[in-house]
Short mmCIF file of C-alpha atoms in Angstrom, two decimals:
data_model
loop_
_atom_site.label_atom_id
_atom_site.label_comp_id
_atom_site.label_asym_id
_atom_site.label_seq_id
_atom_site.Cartn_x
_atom_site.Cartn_y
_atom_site.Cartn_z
CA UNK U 26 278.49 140.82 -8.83
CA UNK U 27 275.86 138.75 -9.72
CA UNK U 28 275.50 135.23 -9.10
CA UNK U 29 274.42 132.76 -12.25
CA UNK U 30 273.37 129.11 -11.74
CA UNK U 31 273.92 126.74 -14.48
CA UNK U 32 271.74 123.89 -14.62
CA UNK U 33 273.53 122.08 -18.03
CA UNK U 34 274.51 117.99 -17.67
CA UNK U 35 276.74 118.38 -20.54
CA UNK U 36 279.90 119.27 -18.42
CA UNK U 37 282.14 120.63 -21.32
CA UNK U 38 279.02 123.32 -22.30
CA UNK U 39 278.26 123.91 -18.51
CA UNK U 40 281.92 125.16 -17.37
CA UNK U 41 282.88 127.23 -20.95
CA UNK U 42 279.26 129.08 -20.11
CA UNK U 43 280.20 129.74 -16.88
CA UNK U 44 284.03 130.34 -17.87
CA UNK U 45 282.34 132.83 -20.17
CA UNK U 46 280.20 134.28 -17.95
CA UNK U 47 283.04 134.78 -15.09
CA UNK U 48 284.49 136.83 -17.95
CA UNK U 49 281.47 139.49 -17.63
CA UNK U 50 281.93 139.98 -13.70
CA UNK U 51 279.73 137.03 -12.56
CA UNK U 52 280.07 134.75 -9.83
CA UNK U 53 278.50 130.94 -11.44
CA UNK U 54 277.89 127.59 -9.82
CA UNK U 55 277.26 124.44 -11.99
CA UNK U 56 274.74 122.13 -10.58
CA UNK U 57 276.50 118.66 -9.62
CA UNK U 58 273.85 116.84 -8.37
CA UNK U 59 270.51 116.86 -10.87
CA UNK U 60 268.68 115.22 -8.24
CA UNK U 61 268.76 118.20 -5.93
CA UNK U 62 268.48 121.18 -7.82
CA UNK U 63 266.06 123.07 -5.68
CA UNK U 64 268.70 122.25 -2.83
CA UNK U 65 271.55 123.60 -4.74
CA UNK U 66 269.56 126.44 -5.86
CA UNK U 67 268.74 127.74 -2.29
CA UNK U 68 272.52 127.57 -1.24
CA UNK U 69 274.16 129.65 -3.97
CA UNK U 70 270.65 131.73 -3.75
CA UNK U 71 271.47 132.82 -7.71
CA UNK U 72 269.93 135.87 -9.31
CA UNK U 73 269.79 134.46 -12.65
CA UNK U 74 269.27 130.51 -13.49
CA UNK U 75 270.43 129.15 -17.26
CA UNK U 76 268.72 125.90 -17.29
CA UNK U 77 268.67 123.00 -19.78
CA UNK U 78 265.67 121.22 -20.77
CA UNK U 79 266.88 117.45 -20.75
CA UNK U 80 268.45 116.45 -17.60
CA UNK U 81 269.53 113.43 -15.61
CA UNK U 82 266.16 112.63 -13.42
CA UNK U 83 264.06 115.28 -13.73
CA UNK U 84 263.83 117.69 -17.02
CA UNK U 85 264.06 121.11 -16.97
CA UNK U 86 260.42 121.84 -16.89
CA UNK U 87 260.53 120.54 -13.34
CA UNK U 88 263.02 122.63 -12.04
CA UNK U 89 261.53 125.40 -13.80
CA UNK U 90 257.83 124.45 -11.97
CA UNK U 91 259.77 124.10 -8.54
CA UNK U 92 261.66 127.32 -8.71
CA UNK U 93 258.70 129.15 -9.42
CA UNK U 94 257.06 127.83 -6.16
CA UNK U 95 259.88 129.98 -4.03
CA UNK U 96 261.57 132.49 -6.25
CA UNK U 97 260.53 135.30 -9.35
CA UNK U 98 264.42 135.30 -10.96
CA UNK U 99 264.98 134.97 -14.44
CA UNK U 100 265.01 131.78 -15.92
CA UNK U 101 266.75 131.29 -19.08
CA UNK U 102 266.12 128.45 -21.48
CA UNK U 103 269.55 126.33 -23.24
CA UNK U 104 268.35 123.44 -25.04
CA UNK U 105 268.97 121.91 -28.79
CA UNK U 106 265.37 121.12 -28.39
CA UNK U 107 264.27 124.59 -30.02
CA UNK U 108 261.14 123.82 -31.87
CA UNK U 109 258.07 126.02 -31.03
CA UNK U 110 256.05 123.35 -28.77
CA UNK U 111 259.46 123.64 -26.73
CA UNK U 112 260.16 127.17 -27.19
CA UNK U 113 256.00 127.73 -25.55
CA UNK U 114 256.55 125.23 -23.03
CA UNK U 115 259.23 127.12 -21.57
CA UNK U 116 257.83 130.49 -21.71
CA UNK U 117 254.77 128.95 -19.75
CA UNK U 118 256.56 127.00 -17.31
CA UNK U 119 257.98 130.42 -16.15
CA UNK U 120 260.90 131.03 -18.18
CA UNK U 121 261.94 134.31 -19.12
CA UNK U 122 264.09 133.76 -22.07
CA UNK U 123 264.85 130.94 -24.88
CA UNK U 124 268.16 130.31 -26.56
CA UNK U 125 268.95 127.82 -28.76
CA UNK U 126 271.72 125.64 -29.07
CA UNK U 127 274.20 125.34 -30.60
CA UNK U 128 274.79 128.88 -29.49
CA UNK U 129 277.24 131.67 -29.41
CA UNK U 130 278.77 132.41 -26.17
CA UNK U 131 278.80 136.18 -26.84
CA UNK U 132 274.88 136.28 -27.65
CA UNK U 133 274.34 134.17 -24.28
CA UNK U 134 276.27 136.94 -22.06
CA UNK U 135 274.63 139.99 -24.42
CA UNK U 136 270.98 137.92 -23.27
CA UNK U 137 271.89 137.39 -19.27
CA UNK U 138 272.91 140.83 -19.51
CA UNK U 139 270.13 142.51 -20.60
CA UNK U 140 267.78 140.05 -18.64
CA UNK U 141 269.72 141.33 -15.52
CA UNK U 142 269.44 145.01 -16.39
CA UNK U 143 265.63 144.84 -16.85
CA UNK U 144 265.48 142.75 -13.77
CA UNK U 145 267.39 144.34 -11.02
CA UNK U 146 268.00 147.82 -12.11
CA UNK U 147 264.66 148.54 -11.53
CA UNK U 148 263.37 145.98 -8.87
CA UNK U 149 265.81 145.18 -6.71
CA UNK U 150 267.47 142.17 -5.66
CA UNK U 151 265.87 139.05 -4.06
CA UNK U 152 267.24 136.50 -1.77
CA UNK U 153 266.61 133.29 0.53
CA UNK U 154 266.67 132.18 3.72
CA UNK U 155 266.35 128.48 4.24
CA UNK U 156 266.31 126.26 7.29
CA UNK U 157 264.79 122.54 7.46
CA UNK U 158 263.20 122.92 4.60
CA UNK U 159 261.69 126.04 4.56
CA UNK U 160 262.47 128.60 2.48
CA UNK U 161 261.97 132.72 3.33
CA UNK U 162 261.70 134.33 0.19
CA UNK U 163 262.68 138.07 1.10
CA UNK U 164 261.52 139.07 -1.91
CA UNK U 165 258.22 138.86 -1.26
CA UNK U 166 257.77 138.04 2.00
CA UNK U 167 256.18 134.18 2.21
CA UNK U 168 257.40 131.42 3.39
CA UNK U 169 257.61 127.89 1.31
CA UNK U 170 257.50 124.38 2.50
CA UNK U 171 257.12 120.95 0.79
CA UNK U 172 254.95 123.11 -1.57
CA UNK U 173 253.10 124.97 0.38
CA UNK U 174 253.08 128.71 0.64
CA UNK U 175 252.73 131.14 3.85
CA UNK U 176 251.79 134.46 3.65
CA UNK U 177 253.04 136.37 6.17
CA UNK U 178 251.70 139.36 7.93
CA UNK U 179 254.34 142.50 8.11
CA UNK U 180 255.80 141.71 11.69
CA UNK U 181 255.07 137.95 11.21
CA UNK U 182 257.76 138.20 8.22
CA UNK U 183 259.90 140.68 10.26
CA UNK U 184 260.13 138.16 13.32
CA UNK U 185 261.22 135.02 11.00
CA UNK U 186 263.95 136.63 8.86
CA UNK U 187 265.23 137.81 11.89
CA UNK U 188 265.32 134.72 13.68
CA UNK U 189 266.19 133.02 10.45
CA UNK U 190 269.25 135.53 10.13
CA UNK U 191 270.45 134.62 14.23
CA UNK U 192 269.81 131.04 12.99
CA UNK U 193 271.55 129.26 16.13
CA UNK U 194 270.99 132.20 18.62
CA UNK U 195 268.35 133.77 20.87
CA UNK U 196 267.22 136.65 19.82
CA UNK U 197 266.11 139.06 22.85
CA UNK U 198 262.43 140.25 22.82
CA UNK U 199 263.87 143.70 23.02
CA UNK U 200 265.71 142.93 20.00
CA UNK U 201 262.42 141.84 18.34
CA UNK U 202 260.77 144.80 19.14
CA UNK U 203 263.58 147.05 17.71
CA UNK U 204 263.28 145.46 14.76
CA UNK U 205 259.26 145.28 14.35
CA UNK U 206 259.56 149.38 15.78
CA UNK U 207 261.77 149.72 12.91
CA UNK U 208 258.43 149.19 9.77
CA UNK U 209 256.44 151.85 11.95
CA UNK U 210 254.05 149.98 13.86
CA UNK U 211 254.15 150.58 17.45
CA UNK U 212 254.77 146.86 19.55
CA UNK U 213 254.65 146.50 22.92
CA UNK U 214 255.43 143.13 24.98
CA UNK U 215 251.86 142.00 24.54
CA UNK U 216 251.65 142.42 20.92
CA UNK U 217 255.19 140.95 20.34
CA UNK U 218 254.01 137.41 22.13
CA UNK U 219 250.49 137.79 19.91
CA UNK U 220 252.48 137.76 16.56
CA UNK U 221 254.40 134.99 17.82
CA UNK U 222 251.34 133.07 18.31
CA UNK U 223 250.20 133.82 15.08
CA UNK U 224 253.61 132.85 13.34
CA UNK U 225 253.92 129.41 14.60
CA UNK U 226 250.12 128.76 14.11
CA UNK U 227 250.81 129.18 10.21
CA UNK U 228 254.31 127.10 10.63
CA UNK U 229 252.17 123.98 12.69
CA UNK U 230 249.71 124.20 9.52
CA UNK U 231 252.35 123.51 6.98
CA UNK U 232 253.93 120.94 9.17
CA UNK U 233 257.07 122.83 10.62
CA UNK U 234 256.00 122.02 14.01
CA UNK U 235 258.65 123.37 17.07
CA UNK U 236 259.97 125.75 14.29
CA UNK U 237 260.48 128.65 16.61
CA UNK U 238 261.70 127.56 20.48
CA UNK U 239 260.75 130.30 23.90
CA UNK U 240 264.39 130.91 25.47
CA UNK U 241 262.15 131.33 28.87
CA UNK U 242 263.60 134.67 29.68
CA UNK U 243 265.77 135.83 26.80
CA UNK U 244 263.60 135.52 23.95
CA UNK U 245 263.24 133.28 21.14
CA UNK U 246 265.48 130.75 19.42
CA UNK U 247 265.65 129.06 15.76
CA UNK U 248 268.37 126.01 16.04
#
């Protein structure tokens, strides 16, 4: 099932789209609070956004710009605003896609649809993992806060999502090691505590300082 966000301040257009779209087999979430769109968008972690251009706030462009900092999902266009300096803007802000309104509902689904196919069929499914503010994209492997992007070594990006997946629990340095073992590089204690190192290094320089806590003989801790 595949999970559509619909970013649409016209309430009577937002819930028939995602009526519509519940139709086809997909799970939707209307944004409620145009003011934290980025926030809503990491909790329903959507694999497709349909996004309006005028909004409460901020406009669509925005939220098109601040997606693109943490996630590669489609991006669909709605707007009434469909002239060609709109229609370029949108396709150069990121978006994949530009539809019109007023539109039919059974042209929108045939677009997601297809936009989906060409999407995920071939590459896979992405998803987040977000604590205090920063955001793990699995999909590619960095790490995103207050604009700023991490790249993370292998085991560096093995470590976090682990941690960020016990979120509230210590996670055992055995443990660790399985999982690092696991992408077919040999770690041993030493290396484990080096990589470590290295991680919180790159989270201090981004400003995520204490990010990652020592559970003096268990392992390490993400609260």
């Amino acid at each position: 099932m595949y999970k559509i966000m619909i970013v649409e301040d016209d309430g009577v257009i937002a819930n028939t789209v995602a009526h519509h779209m519940e139709s086809w087999g997909c799970e939707t979430h209307c944004v409620e609070n145009f003011q934290k769109v980025l926030a809503e968008f990491v909790a329903f972690d959507p694999q497709l956004v349909l996004l309006d251009i005028s909004l409460p706030f901020f406009n669509g462009y925005h939220w098109c710009n601040e997606i693109r900092k943490i996630s590669k999902i489609p991006i669909i266009f709605l707007s009434s605003a469909s002239d060609n300096m709109n229609i370029v803007m949108a396709m150069n802000m990121g978006g994949d896609d530009f539809i019109a309104k007023p539109f039919d509902l059974h042209v929108l689904a045939a677009k997601v649809q297809a936009v989906l196919r060409r999407t995920y069929d071939f590459g896979g499914q992405t998803s987040l993992l977000e604590h205090r503010g920063a955001i793990l994209n699995m999909g590619d492997a960095t790490l995103t806060y207050q604009g700023n992007k991490v790249e993370l070594t292998k085991n560096e990006y093995k470590i976090l999502q682990t941690l960020l997946e016990n979120k509230g629990k210590a996670v055992g340095r055995d443990s660790l090691m399985t999982k690092l073992w696991e992408t077919d590089c040999y770690v041993d204690e030493n290396t484990l505590t080096v990589n470590v190192t290295r991680l919180r290094r790159k989270l201090e320089a981004v400003g995520l300082d204490g990010f990652i806590t020592t559970k003096k003989g268990i392992g390490y801790l993400i609260s």
